[in-house]
CSV table of C-alpha atoms in Angstrom, one decimal:
chain,number,residue,atom,x,y,z
A,1,MET,CA,0.0,0.0,0.0
A,2,ARG,CA,1.1,3.6,-0.6
A,3,ILE,CA,0.4,5.5,2.5
A,4,VAL,CA,0.2,9.2,3.6
A,5,MET,CA,0.8,9.6,7.4
A,6,ILE,CA,-0.7,12.8,8.9
A,7,GLY,CA,0.8,13.3,12.3
A,8,THR,CA,4.3,12.9,13.7
A,9,GLY,CA,3.7,11.8,17.3
A,10,ASN,CA,3.9,8.5,19.2
A,11,VAL,CA,1.2,6.7,17.2
A,12,ALA,CA,2.3,8.0,13.8
A,13,THR,CA,5.9,7.1,14.5
A,14,ILE,CA,5.3,3.6,15.6
A,15,LEU,CA,2.5,2.8,13.1
A,16,GLY,CA,4.7,4.1,10.3
A,17,ARG,CA,7.6,1.9,11.4
A,18,LYS,CA,5.4,-1.1,11.6
A,19,MET,CA,4.0,-0.5,8.1
A,20,LYS,CA,7.4,0.1,6.7
A,21,ALA,CA,8.6,-3.1,8.3
A,22,ALA,CA,5.7,-4.9,6.6
A,23,GLY,CA,6.8,-3.7,3.2
A,24,HIS,CA,4.4,-0.8,2.7
A,25,GLN,CA,5.5,2.5,1.2
A,26,LEU,CA,5.1,5.7,3.2
A,27,VAL,CA,4.9,8.3,0.4
A,28,GLN,CA,4.3,11.4,2.4
A,29,VAL,CA,4.4,12.6,6.0
A,30,VAL,CA,2.3,15.6,7.0
A,31,GLY,CA,3.1,17.5,10.1
A,32,ARG,CA,2.9,20.9,11.8
A,33,THR,CA,6.5,21.5,12.4
A,34,ALA,CA,9.1,21.1,9.6
A,35,ALA,CA,11.9,19.6,11.8
A,36,SER,CA,10.0,16.6,13.2
A,37,THR,CA,8.1,16.0,10.0
A,38,GLN,CA,11.3,16.0,7.9
A,39,LYS,CA,13.0,13.7,10.4
A,40,LEU,CA,10.2,11.0,10.1
A,41,ALA,CA,10.1,11.5,6.3
A,42,HIS,CA,13.8,11.0,6.1
A,43,GLN,CA,13.6,7.7,8.1
A,44,TRP,CA,10.9,6.4,5.9
A,45,GLU,CA,12.3,7.7,2.6
A,46,ALA,CA,9.1,9.7,2.2
A,47,ASN,CA,8.3,13.2,1.0
A,48,TYR,CA,6.9,15.6,3.6
A,49,THR,CA,4.8,18.7,3.8
A,50,THR,CA,3.6,21.0,6.5
A,51,THR,CA,0.6,22.3,4.5
A,52,THR,CA,-2.3,20.1,3.5
A,53,THR,CA,-2.6,22.0,0.2
A,54,GLN,CA,0.4,20.1,-0.9
A,55,LEU,CA,-1.1,16.7,0.0
A,56,ASP,CA,-0.1,13.8,-2.2
A,57,GLN,CA,-3.3,12.8,-3.9
A,58,THR,CA,-2.0,9.5,-5.3
A,59,ALA,CA,-1.8,7.3,-2.2
A,60,ASP,CA,-4.1,4.4,-1.3
A,61,LEU,CA,-4.5,5.1,2.4
A,62,TYR,CA,-4.5,8.4,4.4
A,63,ILE,CA,-4.0,8.0,8.2
A,64,ILE,CA,-4.7,10.8,10.6
A,65,ALA,CA,-2.7,10.0,13.7
A,66,VAL,CA,-3.0,13.1,15.8
A,67,ALA,CA,-4.4,13.9,19.3
A,68,ASP,CA,-8.1,13.0,19.6
A,69,ALA,CA,-9.1,16.6,20.0
A,70,ALA,CA,-7.3,17.7,16.8
A,71,ILE,CA,-8.8,15.0,14.5
A,72,ALA,CA,-11.9,16.9,13.4
A,73,SER,CA,-9.9,20.1,12.6
A,74,VAL,CA,-7.2,18.2,10.7
A,75,ALA,CA,-9.9,16.4,8.7
A,76,ALA,CA,-11.6,19.6,7.9
A,77,GLY,CA,-8.5,20.8,6.1
A,78,LEU,CA,-8.5,17.7,3.8
A,79,THR,CA,-10.5,17.0,0.6
A,80,LEU,CA,-9.9,13.5,-0.9
A,81,ARG,CA,-11.7,12.0,-3.9
A,82,HIS,CA,-12.4,8.3,-3.5
A,83,LYS,CA,-9.5,7.8,-1.2
A,84,LEU,CA,-9.7,5.9,2.1
A,85,LEU,CA,-9.1,8.1,5.0
A,86,VAL,CA,-8.8,6.7,8.6
A,87,HIS,CA,-8.1,8.0,12.1
A,88,THR,CA,-6.5,5.9,14.8
A,89,ALA,CA,-8.5,6.9,17.9
A,90,GLY,CA,-10.5,4.6,20.2
A,91,SER,CA,-13.0,7.2,21.4
A,92,VAL,CA,-13.7,9.3,18.3
A,93,SER,CA,-16.5,8.5,15.9
A,94,LYS,CA,-15.5,7.7,12.3
A,95,GLU,CA,-18.2,10.2,11.2
A,96,VAL,CA,-15.8,13.1,12.0
A,97,LEU,CA,-14.1,12.1,8.7
A,98,LYS,CA,-17.3,12.1,6.6
A,99,ALA,CA,-16.9,15.5,5.0
A,100,SER,CA,-13.3,14.8,3.9
A,101,SER,CA,-13.8,11.7,1.8
A,102,ASP,CA,-16.6,9.4,0.7
A,103,ARG,CA,-14.4,6.5,2.0
A,104,TYR,CA,-13.6,6.8,5.7
A,105,GLY,CA,-12.9,4.6,8.6
A,106,VAL,CA,-10.7,3.7,11.6
A,107,LEU,CA,-7.5,1.8,12.3
A,108,TYR,CA,-7.3,1.7,16.1
A,109,PRO,CA,-4.1,0.2,17.7
A,110,LEU,CA,-4.9,-1.3,21.1
A,111,GLN,CA,-1.5,-0.7,22.5
A,112,SER,CA,0.5,1.9,24.4
A,113,LEU,CA,2.8,3.4,21.8
A,114,ARG,CA,5.8,5.6,22.5
A,115,ALA,CA,8.0,6.9,19.7
A,116,SER,CA,11.1,6.0,21.7
A,117,MET,CA,10.4,2.3,21.8
A,118,GLU,CA,13.2,0.3,20.3
A,119,GLN,CA,11.3,-2.9,19.9
A,120,LEU,CA,8.0,-2.8,18.1
A,121,PRO,CA,5.4,-4.5,20.4
A,122,ALA,CA,2.5,-6.7,19.2
A,123,ILE,CA,-0.3,-4.3,18.3
A,124,PRO,CA,-3.9,-5.6,18.1
A,125,PHE,CA,-6.0,-3.5,15.7
A,126,LEU,CA,-9.7,-2.7,15.6
A,127,VAL,CA,-10.9,-1.6,12.2
A,128,ASP,CA,-14.0,0.1,10.9
A,129,ALA,CA,-15.2,1.9,7.7
A,130,ASN,CA,-18.3,3.2,6.1
A,131,ARG,CA,-18.1,0.8,3.2
A,132,GLU,CA,-18.1,-3.0,3.5
A,133,GLU,CA,-15.2,-3.3,1.0
A,134,ASP,CA,-13.1,-0.9,3.0
A,135,ILE,CA,-13.7,-2.9,6.2
A,136,GLU,CA,-12.4,-5.9,4.4
A,137,GLY,CA,-9.5,-4.0,3.0
A,138,LEU,CA,-8.5,-2.6,6.3
A,139,ARG,CA,-8.9,-5.9,8.0
A,140,SER,CA,-6.5,-7.6,5.6
A,141,PHE,CA,-4.1,-4.6,5.7
A,142,ALA,CA,-4.1,-4.8,9.6
A,143,ALA,CA,-3.7,-8.6,9.5
A,144,GLY,CA,-0.4,-8.0,7.6
A,145,LEU,CA,0.8,-5.9,10.6
A,146,SER,CA,-0.7,-7.9,13.5
A,147,GLY,CA,-1.9,-11.4,14.6
A,148,GLN,CA,-4.9,-9.9,16.3
A,149,VAL,CA,-7.4,-7.9,14.3
A,150,GLY,CA,-11.1,-7.2,15.1
A,151,VAL,CA,-13.9,-5.3,13.4
A,152,ALA,CA,-15.7,-2.8,15.7
A,153,GLY,CA,-18.0,0.1,15.1
A,154,ASP,CA,-17.8,3.3,17.0
A,155,GLU,CA,-19.6,2.1,20.1
A,156,GLN,CA,-17.8,-1.2,20.4
A,157,ARG,CA,-14.4,0.5,19.9
A,158,LEU,CA,-15.2,3.0,22.6
A,159,LYS,CA,-16.0,0.1,24.9
A,160,LEU,CA,-12.7,-1.6,24.2
A,161,HIS,CA,-11.0,1.7,24.8
A,162,VAL,CA,-12.6,2.0,28.2
A,163,ALA,CA,-11.4,-1.5,29.0
A,164,ALA,CA,-7.9,-0.6,27.7
A,165,VAL,CA,-7.8,2.4,30.0
A,166,MET,CA,-8.6,0.2,32.9
A,167,VAL,CA,-6.0,-2.5,32.3
A,168,SER,CA,-3.2,-0.1,31.2
A,169,ASN,CA,-3.6,3.5,32.6
A,170,PHE,CA,-5.2,2.3,35.9
A,171,THR,CA,-2.7,-0.5,36.3
A,172,ASN,CA,0.2,1.8,35.6
A,173,HIS,CA,-1.2,4.2,38.2
A,174,LEU,CA,-1.3,1.3,40.8
A,175,TYR,CA,2.3,0.8,40.1
A,176,THR,CA,3.0,4.5,40.5
A,177,LEU,CA,1.2,4.6,43.8
A,178,ALA,CA,3.0,1.5,45.0
A,179,GLU,CA,6.3,3.0,44.0
A,180,ARG,CA,5.6,6.3,45.7
A,181,TYR,CA,4.6,4.3,48.9
A,182,CYS,CA,7.8,2.3,48.7
A,183,GLU,CA,9.9,5.5,48.4
A,184,ALA,CA,8.2,7.0,51.3
A,185,GLU,CA,8.7,3.9,53.4
A,186,GLN,CA,12.3,3.2,52.3
A,187,ALA,CA,11.3,0.0,50.6
A,188,ASP,CA,12.8,-1.2,47.3
A,189,PHE,CA,10.0,-1.1,44.6
A,190,ALA,CA,12.3,-3.1,42.2
A,191,LEU,CA,11.7,-6.2,44.5
A,192,LEU,CA,8.1,-6.2,43.1
A,193,HIS,CA,9.0,-6.3,39.4
A,194,PRO,CA,9.0,-10.1,39.1
A,195,LEU,CA,5.6,-10.3,40.8
A,196,ILE,CA,4.2,-7.7,38.5
A,197,GLN,CA,5.6,-9.6,35.5
A,198,GLN,CA,4.1,-12.9,36.7
A,199,VAL,CA,0.6,-11.4,37.1
A,200,ALA,CA,0.7,-10.2,33.6
A,201,ASP,CA,2.3,-13.3,32.1
A,202,ARG,CA,-0.2,-15.7,33.5
A,203,LEU,CA,-3.1,-14.2,31.6
A,204,GLN,CA,-1.8,-16.4,28.7
A,205,TYR,CA,-2.7,-19.5,30.7
A,206,GLY,CA,-6.2,-18.6,31.9
A,207,SER,CA,-8.8,-16.1,33.1
A,208,PRO,CA,-7.6,-13.6,35.8
A,209,LYS,CA,-10.7,-14.5,37.9
A,210,ASP,CA,-9.2,-17.9,38.4
A,211,ALA,CA,-5.9,-16.5,39.4
A,212,GLN,CA,-7.0,-14.1,42.2
A,213,THR,CA,-4.9,-14.6,45.4
A,214,GLY,CA,-4.2,-12.5,48.5
A,215,PRO,CA,-5.9,-11.5,51.8
A,216,ALA,CA,-9.1,-10.1,50.2
A,217,ILE,CA,-10.2,-13.3,48.3
A,218,ARG,CA,-9.1,-15.4,51.3
A,219,HIS,CA,-11.2,-13.2,53.6
A,220,ASP,CA,-8.1,-13.0,55.8
A,221,GLU,CA,-9.4,-10.3,58.1
A,222,PRO,CA,-6.4,-10.0,60.5
A,223,THR,CA,-4.1,-9.3,57.6
A,224,ILE,CA,-6.5,-6.9,56.0
A,225,GLN,CA,-6.7,-5.0,59.3
A,226,LYS,CA,-2.9,-4.9,59.7
A,227,HIS,CA,-2.6,-3.5,56.2
A,228,LEU,CA,-5.3,-0.9,56.7
A,229,GLU,CA,-3.7,0.3,59.9
A,230,LEU,CA,-0.3,0.6,58.2
A,231,LEU,CA,-1.9,2.8,55.5
A,232,ALA,CA,-3.5,5.1,58.0
A,233,SER,CA,-0.9,7.8,57.2
A,234,HIS,CA,-1.5,7.3,53.4
A,235,GLY,CA,-5.2,8.3,53.1
A,236,GLU,CA,-5.5,7.7,49.4
A,237,LEU,CA,-4.0,4.3,49.6
A,238,GLN,CA,-6.1,3.3,52.5
A,239,GLU,CA,-9.2,4.3,50.5
A,240,LEU,CA,-8.0,2.3,47.5
A,241,TYR,CA,-7.2,-0.7,49.7
A,242,ALA,CA,-10.6,-0.7,51.2
A,243,TRP,CA,-12.3,-0.3,47.8
A,244,PHE,CA,-10.4,-3.2,46.2
A,245,THR,CA,-10.9,-5.5,49.2
A,246,LYS,CA,-14.6,-4.9,49.1
A,247,SER,CA,-14.8,-5.3,45.3
A,248,ILE,CA,-12.7,-8.5,45.3
A,249,GLN,CA,-14.9,-10.0,48.0
A,250,ARG,CA,-18.1,-9.2,46.1
B,1,MET,CA,21.6,-27.2,53.3
B,2,ARG,CA,19.5,-30.1,54.8
B,3,ILE,CA,15.9,-28.8,54.9
B,4,VAL,CA,12.7,-29.9,56.6
B,5,MET,CA,9.6,-28.4,54.8
B,6,ILE,CA,6.5,-28.1,57.0
B,7,GLY,CA,3.5,-27.5,54.7
B,8,THR,CA,2.5,-29.0,51.3
B,9,GLY,CA,0.6,-26.0,49.7
B,10,ASN,CA,1.6,-23.6,46.9
B,11,VAL,CA,4.5,-21.9,48.7
B,12,ALA,CA,5.9,-25.2,50.1
B,13,THR,CA,5.7,-26.9,46.7
B,14,ILE,CA,7.4,-24.1,44.7
B,15,LEU,CA,10.1,-23.2,47.4
B,16,GLY,CA,10.9,-26.9,47.7
B,17,ARG,CA,11.4,-27.3,44.0
B,18,LYS,CA,13.5,-24.1,43.8
B,19,MET,CA,15.7,-25.4,46.7
B,20,LYS,CA,16.0,-28.8,45.2
B,21,ALA,CA,17.0,-27.2,41.8
B,22,ALA,CA,19.7,-25.2,43.7
B,23,GLY,CA,21.2,-28.4,45.0
B,24,HIS,CA,19.8,-28.4,48.6
B,25,GLN,CA,18.5,-31.6,50.2
B,26,LEU,CA,14.9,-31.8,51.3
B,27,VAL,CA,15.2,-34.4,54.1
B,28,GLN,CA,11.6,-34.4,55.3
B,29,VAL,CA,8.2,-33.1,54.4
B,30,VAL,CA,5.7,-32.5,57.2
B,31,GLY,CA,2.0,-32.3,56.2
B,32,ARG,CA,-1.5,-32.9,57.6
B,33,THR,CA,-2.7,-35.4,55.0
B,34,ALA,CA,-0.6,-38.4,54.1
B,35,ALA,CA,-1.4,-38.5,50.4
B,36,SER,CA,-0.2,-34.9,49.5
B,37,THR,CA,2.7,-35.1,51.9
B,38,GLN,CA,3.9,-38.4,50.5
B,39,LYS,CA,3.5,-37.1,47.0
B,40,LEU,CA,5.8,-34.1,47.6
B,41,ALA,CA,8.3,-36.3,49.6
B,42,HIS,CA,8.4,-38.7,46.7
B,43,GLN,CA,9.2,-35.9,44.2
B,44,TRP,CA,12.0,-34.6,46.4
B,45,GLU,CA,13.3,-38.0,47.5
B,46,ALA,CA,12.6,-37.0,51.1
B,47,ASN,CA,11.1,-38.7,54.1
B,48,TYR,CA,7.7,-37.6,55.3
B,49,THR,CA,5.6,-37.5,58.4
B,50,THR,CA,2.2,-36.3,59.4
B,51,THR,CA,3.0,-35.9,63.1
B,52,THR,CA,5.5,-33.4,64.4
B,53,THR,CA,6.6,-35.9,67.1
B,54,GLN,CA,8.5,-37.7,64.3
B,55,LEU,CA,10.2,-34.5,63.2
B,56,ASP,CA,13.7,-35.1,61.8
B,57,GLN,CA,16.0,-33.3,64.3
B,58,THR,CA,19.1,-33.3,62.2
B,59,ALA,CA,18.3,-30.7,59.5
B,60,ASP,CA,19.9,-27.2,59.2
B,61,LEU,CA,16.8,-25.3,58.3
B,62,TYR,CA,13.1,-25.8,59.2
B,63,ILE,CA,10.6,-24.0,57.0
B,64,ILE,CA,7.0,-23.4,58.0
B,65,ALA,CA,5.1,-22.7,54.8
B,66,VAL,CA,1.5,-22.9,55.8
B,67,ALA,CA,-1.5,-20.4,55.8
B,68,ASP,CA,-0.7,-17.3,57.8
B,69,ALA,CA,-3.4,-18.1,60.4
B,70,ALA,CA,-2.0,-21.6,61.0
B,71,ILE,CA,1.7,-20.6,61.6
B,72,ALA,CA,1.4,-19.9,65.3
B,73,SER,CA,-0.3,-23.2,66.0
B,74,VAL,CA,2.1,-25.2,63.8
B,75,ALA,CA,5.0,-23.6,65.6
B,76,ALA,CA,3.5,-24.4,69.0
B,77,GLY,CA,3.8,-28.1,68.1
B,78,LEU,CA,7.5,-27.8,67.5
B,79,THR,CA,10.5,-27.9,69.8
B,80,LEU,CA,13.9,-27.4,68.1
B,81,ARG,CA,17.2,-27.1,69.9
B,82,HIS,CA,19.6,-24.6,68.3
B,83,LYS,CA,18.0,-25.1,64.9
B,84,LEU,CA,17.0,-22.3,62.5
B,85,LEU,CA,13.2,-22.1,62.1
B,86,VAL,CA,11.6,-19.7,59.6
B,87,HIS,CA,8.2,-19.0,58.3
B,88,THR,CA,7.4,-17.6,54.8
B,89,ALA,CA,4.7,-15.0,55.5
B,90,GLY,CA,4.8,-11.3,54.6
B,91,SER,CA,2.4,-10.1,57.3
B,92,VAL,CA,3.2,-12.4,60.3
B,93,SER,CA,5.8,-11.3,62.9
B,94,LYS,CA,8.9,-13.6,63.3
B,95,GLU,CA,8.2,-13.5,67.1
B,96,VAL,CA,5.4,-16.2,66.7
B,97,LEU,CA,8.3,-18.7,66.3
B,98,LYS,CA,10.1,-17.6,69.5
B,99,ALA,CA,8.9,-20.3,71.8
B,100,SER,CA,9.8,-23.1,69.3
B,101,SER,CA,13.5,-22.4,68.9
B,102,ASP,CA,16.2,-20.0,70.0
B,103,ARG,CA,17.0,-19.4,66.4
B,104,TYR,CA,14.1,-18.1,64.3
B,105,GLY,CA,13.4,-15.9,61.3
B,106,VAL,CA,11.6,-15.3,58.1
B,107,LEU,CA,12.2,-16.3,54.4
B,108,TYR,CA,9.5,-14.4,52.6
B,109,PRO,CA,9.1,-14.9,48.8
B,110,LEU,CA,7.8,-11.8,47.1
B,111,GLN,CA,6.0,-13.7,44.4
B,112,SER,CA,2.7,-15.2,43.5
B,113,LEU,CA,3.3,-19.0,43.7
B,114,ARG,CA,1.0,-21.8,42.5
B,115,ALA,CA,1.9,-25.4,42.9
B,116,SER,CA,0.8,-26.0,39.3
B,117,MET,CA,3.4,-23.7,37.7
B,118,GLU,CA,5.5,-25.5,35.2
B,119,GLN,CA,8.3,-22.9,35.0
B,120,LEU,CA,9.8,-21.6,38.2
B,121,PRO,CA,9.5,-17.8,38.2
B,122,ALA,CA,12.1,-15.3,39.6
B,123,ILE,CA,11.4,-15.0,43.3
B,124,PRO,CA,12.8,-12.1,45.3
B,125,PHE,CA,13.2,-12.9,49.0
B,126,LEU,CA,13.1,-10.8,52.1
B,127,VAL,CA,14.9,-12.4,55.0
B,128,ASP,CA,15.0,-11.8,58.8
B,129,ALA,CA,16.2,-13.5,61.9
B,130,ASN,CA,16.7,-12.9,65.6
B,131,ARG,CA,20.4,-13.5,65.4
B,132,GLU,CA,22.8,-11.5,63.2
B,133,GLU,CA,24.6,-14.7,62.0
B,134,ASP,CA,21.3,-16.2,60.9
B,135,ILE,CA,20.3,-13.1,58.9
B,136,GLU,CA,23.6,-13.4,57.1
B,137,GLY,CA,23.1,-17.2,56.6
B,138,LEU,CA,19.6,-16.7,55.3
B,139,ARG,CA,20.7,-13.9,53.0
B,140,SER,CA,23.4,-16.1,51.5
B,141,PHE,CA,21.0,-19.1,51.2
B,142,ALA,CA,18.4,-16.9,49.5
B,143,ALA,CA,21.0,-15.4,47.2
B,144,GLY,CA,21.6,-19.0,45.9
B,145,LEU,CA,18.0,-19.1,44.9
B,146,SER,CA,17.4,-15.6,43.6
B,147,GLY,CA,19.1,-12.6,42.2
B,148,GLN,CA,17.1,-10.2,44.4
B,149,VAL,CA,17.4,-10.6,48.2
B,150,GLY,CA,16.7,-8.0,50.9
B,151,VAL,CA,16.8,-7.9,54.6
B,152,ALA,CA,13.7,-6.6,56.3
B,153,GLY,CA,12.3,-6.7,59.8
B,154,ASP,CA,8.6,-7.4,60.6
B,155,GLU,CA,7.4,-3.9,59.9
B,156,GLN,CA,9.4,-3.3,56.7
B,157,ARG,CA,8.3,-6.7,55.4
B,158,LEU,CA,4.7,-5.9,56.2
B,159,LYS,CA,5.0,-2.7,54.2
B,160,LEU,CA,6.4,-4.5,51.1
B,161,HIS,CA,3.6,-7.1,51.5
B,162,VAL,CA,1.0,-4.2,51.3
B,163,ALA,CA,2.7,-2.9,48.2
B,164,ALA,CA,2.8,-6.5,46.7
B,165,VAL,CA,-1.0,-6.8,47.4
B,166,MET,CA,-1.5,-3.5,45.5
B,167,VAL,CA,0.5,-4.4,42.4
B,168,SER,CA,-0.6,-8.0,42.2
B,169,ASN,CA,-4.0,-8.7,43.8
B,170,PHE,CA,-5.4,-5.3,42.9
B,171,THR,CA,-4.0,-5.4,39.4
B,172,ASN,CA,-5.3,-8.9,38.8
B,173,HIS,CA,-8.7,-7.7,40.0
B,174,LEU,CA,-8.6,-4.8,37.5
B,175,TYR,CA,-8.0,-7.4,34.8
B,176,THR,CA,-10.9,-9.5,36.2
B,177,LEU,CA,-13.3,-6.4,36.1
B,178,ALA,CA,-12.2,-5.6,32.6
B,179,GLU,CA,-12.7,-9.1,31.4
B,180,ARG,CA,-16.2,-9.3,33.0
B,181,TYR,CA,-17.0,-5.9,31.3
B,182,CYS,CA,-15.8,-7.2,28.0
B,183,GLU,CA,-17.9,-10.4,28.3
B,184,ALA,CA,-21.0,-8.3,29.2
B,185,GLU,CA,-20.4,-6.1,26.2
B,186,GLN,CA,-19.4,-8.8,23.7
B,187,ALA,CA,-15.9,-7.5,23.4
B,188,ASP,CA,-12.8,-9.7,23.1
B,189,PHE,CA,-10.7,-9.3,26.3
B,190,ALA,CA,-7.8,-11.2,24.6
B,191,LEU,CA,-7.2,-8.1,22.4
B,192,LEU,CA,-6.0,-6.4,25.6
B,193,HIS,CA,-3.3,-9.0,26.4
B,194,PRO,CA,-0.4,-7.3,24.5
B,195,LEU,CA,-1.2,-4.0,26.1
B,196,ILE,CA,-1.2,-5.5,29.6
B,197,GLN,CA,2.1,-7.2,28.8
B,198,GLN,CA,3.6,-3.9,27.5
B,199,VAL,CA,2.6,-2.0,30.7
B,200,ALA,CA,4.3,-4.6,32.9
B,201,ASP,CA,7.4,-5.0,30.6
B,202,ARG,CA,8.2,-1.3,30.4
B,203,LEU,CA,8.9,-1.2,34.2
B,204,GLN,CA,12.3,-2.6,33.3
B,205,TYR,CA,13.1,0.7,31.5
B,206,GLY,CA,11.9,3.3,33.9
B,207,SER,CA,9.6,4.5,36.6
B,208,PRO,CA,5.8,4.0,36.0
B,209,LYS,CA,5.2,7.7,36.9
B,210,ASP,CA,7.0,8.6,33.7
B,211,ALA,CA,5.1,6.1,31.6
B,212,GLN,CA,1.5,7.3,32.5
B,213,THR,CA,-0.7,7.8,29.4
B,214,GLY,CA,-4.4,8.0,28.7
B,215,PRO,CA,-7.3,10.5,29.0
B,216,ALA,CA,-6.8,11.2,32.7
B,217,ILE,CA,-3.2,12.4,32.6
B,218,ARG,CA,-4.0,14.4,29.4
B,219,HIS,CA,-7.0,16.0,31.2
B,220,ASP,CA,-9.0,14.9,28.1
B,221,GLU,CA,-12.4,15.8,29.5
B,222,PRO,CA,-14.5,14.9,26.4
B,223,THR,CA,-13.1,11.3,26.4
B,224,ILE,CA,-13.5,11.0,30.2
B,225,GLN,CA,-17.1,12.1,29.9
B,226,LYS,CA,-17.8,9.6,27.1
B,227,HIS,CA,-16.2,6.8,29.1
B,228,LEU,CA,-18.2,7.7,32.3
B,229,GLU,CA,-21.5,7.7,30.4
B,230,LEU,CA,-20.7,4.3,28.8
B,231,LEU,CA,-20.1,2.9,32.3
B,232,ALA,CA,-23.4,4.2,33.7
B,233,SER,CA,-24.9,0.7,33.7
B,234,HIS,CA,-21.8,-0.7,35.4
B,235,GLY,CA,-21.9,1.3,38.7
B,236,GLU,CA,-18.8,-0.3,40.3
B,237,LEU,CA,-16.7,0.4,37.2
B,238,GLN,CA,-18.0,4.0,37.0
B,239,GLU,CA,-16.9,4.5,40.6
B,240,LEU,CA,-13.5,2.9,39.9
B,241,TYR,CA,-13.1,5.1,36.7
B,242,ALA,CA,-13.9,8.3,38.6
B,243,TRP,CA,-11.5,7.4,41.5
B,244,PHE,CA,-8.6,6.6,39.3
B,245,THR,CA,-9.1,9.6,37.0
B,246,LYS,CA,-9.1,11.9,40.1
B,247,SER,CA,-6.1,10.1,41.6
B,248,ILE,CA,-4.1,10.2,38.4
B,249,GLN,CA,-4.8,13.9,38.0
B,250,ARG,CA,-3.7,14.7,41.6
């Protein structure tokens, strides 16, 4: 596929690398600032522009990979004729692209992407489009990039985005709170790394509901009480501990 | 080391395997039920008994690896002369072993252990003892089993146990809630596995506080509002979402 990438941030950078690695051609990078746009274009042996008036009109696929809040305004600056235009957001309707092309859709990567990643991670994709043929086209394009591809309309994609926020942003915040607690109490957070790894790894072998351990599920009240007392000087953590204990026991 | 293992559950099974693999000798297994005790003893080429009156008195190290609430009563049934006796619990004081031997301590594995694990995971240890020489002895014994060993008294160990509960039990419960939500909404939870893996893996490269992403940290109010509305029929999740969003933004 011949691809135009609109955006130069984390998602644009990693998706572009993934597509390049799969043998696709990045023909043009479109960005706001010349320096970062040129840098990506150079890596991908692509042209670049900072004004959409110079948009390459010959590509097969146009990808808007910018901040959610900017998608609509970026799309408003584009006019494509019979060209497939997609965005990459979990929580934005595909309909925001409607005025920019008669073929539009979504290519949503269910992964936490950072431009600085050295190794490309596995990236499941959810695809969607207004035309049945483009859903199939995007599905097969995504299948060339990933072993996990699903089709999901706006609402279904939003639901998976919520679930993704829970298992990634909230989990990472739990790690952050635990690290801050360890720092405050002169304990070594790195001692917890293998445990964290283990809890994530074992999802491959079965449902998390069958793997729940700890004082809450055992209804081990003496331990729960000791833990809550210890957290008395960390109000937010005590609240969190009480909430999770109750929720696990429900 | 010549070791007597008291207990036949998850912790006893995995620690025994780890010790055996490191070249130590399990001389005796002590359990409540003959069948499971005999089974472990057979695997380890050890003797076994179901009554502490037949306890082998010639070992170097006696390990009580039973449920937290049972440690004190198991210890009460033991009388050891100048033999090192330890338990394996994060939240139980070493002093519960005091009446059973003049040398006592703790060997606490900071890992989620299940007897059915095929691969032995990395297991950080926290060690403690009433005598300085035994702290050193346990530290060097644990260092033969693990690349991560710390020394921690009762209170410090309890603190790391609380942090362990947060990053493992609470995290696993987040996965469980997300899986249940996906099932209710006909979404495929397996699409989230690579994301979960990624969030755990990247702890190797830096602090979780520098890796926080998502709508909360971006103060992306339109997305947060969409997500909260979507969760209106899942009261517990909506509460969770609101709590984490507030906490991340603090």
